[in-house]
Amino acid sequence: MRQAIDQRLLLAQDVARAKWNAKAAIEDLPREEQVIAAAVRQGGPLGLPEAWVRSVFRAQIEASKTVQRALYRRWEAEGIGRFDDAPDLAKTIRPQLDRLTTQLLRSMADNRALLHDGGRRDDVAIAMHALQARTLDPTAADQALAPFLSHP
């Protein structure tokens, strides 16, 4: 689970580069709702509560936007132009995000009992804390993990 969250958050850099090149806004509410709705549809057969899936994926999206905003601010300050090596958002990045969504949902289902065991909350927090993406943006990492650390 931690790996899927980490990889998803690290992909925010590529998302930002693709959007930067397209001069696209970071926030795309219709697309965000499509992503969350798809996660809810996939999570249902796995027995995952809709509210929890929505919370988890809203947090993933908000964490990604936190990374993207920080990068946009830095690139604007540095006067960065176009990225020659930015991946294609629709053809390359979104399929990767879709695979990570499936992995995350399966992991949520597989670890549901542990994640809901109040006596194991500290263990979960310790295990989840070690995200590689934390070096990229600690605030975004905390946002991405929040639903797993606060879910009853």
Short mmCIF file of C-alpha atoms in Angstrom, two decimals:
data_model
loop_
_atom_site.label_atom_id
_atom_site.label_comp_id
_atom_site.label_asym_id
_atom_site.label_seq_id
_atom_site.Cartn_x
_atom_site.Cartn_y
_atom_site.Cartn_z
CA MET A 1 0.00 0.00 0.00
CA ARG A 2 2.74 2.40 0.97
CA GLN A 3 4.53 1.67 -2.30
CA ALA A 4 1.45 2.51 -4.41
CA ILE A 5 0.92 5.75 -2.47
CA ASP A 6 4.59 6.62 -2.84
CA GLN A 7 4.71 5.90 -6.57
CA ARG A 8 1.49 7.82 -7.14
CA LEU A 9 2.89 10.84 -5.32
CA LEU A 10 6.23 10.65 -7.14
CA LEU A 11 4.33 10.69 -10.45
CA ALA A 12 3.03 14.14 -9.50
CA GLN A 13 6.31 15.52 -10.84
CA ASP A 14 5.59 14.09 -14.30
CA VAL A 15 1.98 15.27 -14.10
CA ALA A 16 3.25 18.77 -13.33
CA ARG A 17 5.71 18.75 -16.23
CA ALA A 18 3.04 17.58 -18.67
CA LYS A 19 0.58 20.22 -17.44
CA TRP A 20 3.29 22.88 -17.46
CA ASN A 21 4.06 22.17 -21.10
CA ALA A 22 0.35 22.28 -21.97
CA LYS A 23 -0.07 25.46 -19.90
CA ALA A 24 -2.86 23.57 -18.13
CA ALA A 25 -4.29 24.33 -14.73
CA ILE A 26 -3.23 22.10 -11.89
CA GLU A 27 -6.78 21.63 -10.71
CA ASP A 28 -9.16 19.74 -13.00
CA LEU A 29 -12.27 19.07 -10.92
CA PRO A 30 -14.19 17.06 -13.57
CA ARG A 31 -11.19 14.76 -14.08
CA GLU A 32 -10.68 14.45 -10.31
CA GLU A 33 -14.30 13.35 -9.91
CA GLN A 34 -13.86 10.79 -12.71
CA VAL A 35 -10.82 9.34 -10.92
CA ILE A 36 -12.65 9.13 -7.60
CA ALA A 37 -15.78 7.63 -9.18
CA ALA A 38 -13.67 4.98 -10.93
CA ALA A 39 -11.94 4.13 -7.64
CA VAL A 40 -15.31 3.82 -5.91
CA ARG A 41 -16.54 1.47 -8.68
CA GLN A 42 -13.40 -0.67 -8.35
CA GLY A 43 -13.51 -0.64 -4.55
CA GLY A 44 -17.12 -1.80 -4.26
CA PRO A 45 -16.51 -5.43 -5.32
CA LEU A 46 -13.54 -5.49 -2.92
CA GLY A 47 -15.85 -4.63 -0.04
CA LEU A 48 -14.38 -1.18 0.52
CA PRO A 49 -16.75 1.45 1.89
CA GLU A 50 -17.45 4.21 -0.62
CA ALA A 51 -16.76 7.00 1.89
CA TRP A 52 -13.34 5.56 2.72
CA VAL A 53 -12.39 5.13 -0.95
CA ARG A 54 -13.50 8.70 -1.65
CA SER A 55 -11.47 9.96 1.31
CA VAL A 56 -8.34 8.06 0.28
CA PHE A 57 -8.43 9.14 -3.35
CA ARG A 58 -9.36 12.74 -2.57
CA ALA A 59 -6.29 12.78 -0.31
CA GLN A 60 -4.09 11.31 -3.08
CA ILE A 61 -5.30 13.94 -5.52
CA GLU A 62 -4.85 16.81 -3.06
CA ALA A 63 -1.34 15.57 -2.22
CA SER A 64 -0.48 15.46 -5.92
CA LYS A 65 -1.75 19.02 -6.37
CA THR A 66 0.38 20.14 -3.42
CA VAL A 67 3.47 18.79 -5.20
CA GLN A 68 2.41 20.31 -8.52
CA ARG A 69 1.78 23.75 -7.00
CA ALA A 70 5.20 23.76 -5.34
CA LEU A 71 6.84 22.80 -8.64
CA TYR A 72 4.90 25.44 -10.58
CA ARG A 73 6.00 28.10 -8.08
CA ARG A 74 9.63 27.00 -8.37
CA TRP A 75 9.53 26.85 -12.16
CA GLU A 76 7.90 30.25 -12.39
CA ALA A 77 10.56 31.74 -10.10
CA GLU A 78 13.32 30.11 -12.14
CA GLY A 79 11.77 31.10 -15.47
CA ILE A 80 11.66 27.51 -16.69
CA GLY A 81 10.45 27.05 -20.25
CA ARG A 82 9.12 23.92 -21.84
CA PHE A 83 10.28 20.43 -20.76
CA ASP A 84 11.50 18.43 -23.77
CA ASP A 85 11.22 15.13 -21.93
CA ALA A 86 7.81 15.57 -20.29
CA PRO A 87 5.69 12.44 -20.67
CA ASP A 88 2.25 12.53 -22.26
CA LEU A 89 -0.42 12.91 -19.57
CA ALA A 90 -3.13 10.86 -21.29
CA LYS A 91 -1.01 8.17 -22.95
CA THR A 92 1.72 7.60 -20.37
CA ILE A 93 0.93 9.01 -16.94
CA ARG A 94 -2.78 8.24 -16.58
CA PRO A 95 -2.35 4.50 -17.38
CA GLN A 96 0.35 4.39 -14.69
CA LEU A 97 -1.97 6.14 -12.23
CA ASP A 98 -4.75 3.69 -13.12
CA ARG A 99 -2.49 0.72 -12.33
CA LEU A 100 -1.51 2.31 -9.04
CA THR A 101 -5.18 2.89 -8.21
CA THR A 102 -5.88 -0.81 -8.67
CA GLN A 103 -2.85 -1.73 -6.53
CA LEU A 104 -3.85 0.68 -3.78
CA LEU A 105 -7.45 -0.56 -3.69
CA ARG A 106 -6.36 -4.21 -3.52
CA SER A 107 -3.94 -3.39 -0.74
CA MET A 108 -6.63 -1.48 1.15
CA ALA A 109 -8.89 -4.53 0.91
CA ASP A 110 -6.10 -6.94 1.90
CA ASN A 111 -5.10 -4.82 4.91
CA ARG A 112 -8.51 -3.54 5.95
CA ALA A 113 -8.57 -5.36 9.30
CA LEU A 114 -5.15 -4.04 10.26
CA LEU A 115 -5.97 -0.51 9.13
CA HIS A 116 -9.13 -0.51 11.25
CA ASP A 117 -7.50 -2.03 14.34
CA GLY A 118 -7.21 0.91 16.74
CA GLY A 119 -4.61 -1.03 18.76
CA ARG A 120 -2.31 -1.17 15.73
CA ARG A 121 -2.61 2.50 14.77
CA ASP A 122 0.98 3.29 15.87
CA ASP A 123 2.31 0.33 13.87
CA VAL A 124 0.44 1.51 10.79
CA ALA A 125 1.73 5.06 11.25
CA ILE A 126 5.33 3.86 11.53
CA ALA A 127 5.02 1.57 8.51
CA MET A 128 3.35 4.20 6.35
CA HIS A 129 5.61 7.11 7.31
CA ALA A 130 8.62 6.01 5.27
CA LEU A 131 7.60 7.40 1.90
CA GLN A 132 10.35 8.24 -0.58
CA ALA A 133 8.11 11.10 -1.71
CA ARG A 134 8.48 12.65 1.74
CA THR A 135 11.79 14.12 0.52
CA LEU A 136 9.92 15.66 -2.41
CA ASP A 137 7.25 17.31 -0.25
CA PRO A 138 6.63 16.33 3.40
CA THR A 139 3.27 18.11 3.48
CA ALA A 140 2.05 16.21 0.43
CA ALA A 141 3.22 12.92 1.96
CA ASP A 142 1.24 13.65 5.12
CA GLN A 143 -1.82 14.54 3.02
CA ALA A 144 -1.60 11.26 1.11
CA LEU A 145 -1.31 9.21 4.29
CA ALA A 146 -3.89 11.03 6.41
CA PRO A 147 -6.90 8.78 5.60
CA PHE A 148 -4.94 5.72 6.68
CA LEU A 149 -3.83 7.22 9.95
CA SER A 150 -7.12 8.75 11.00
CA HIS A 151 -9.67 6.18 9.78
CA PRO A 152 -11.56 4.60 12.68
#
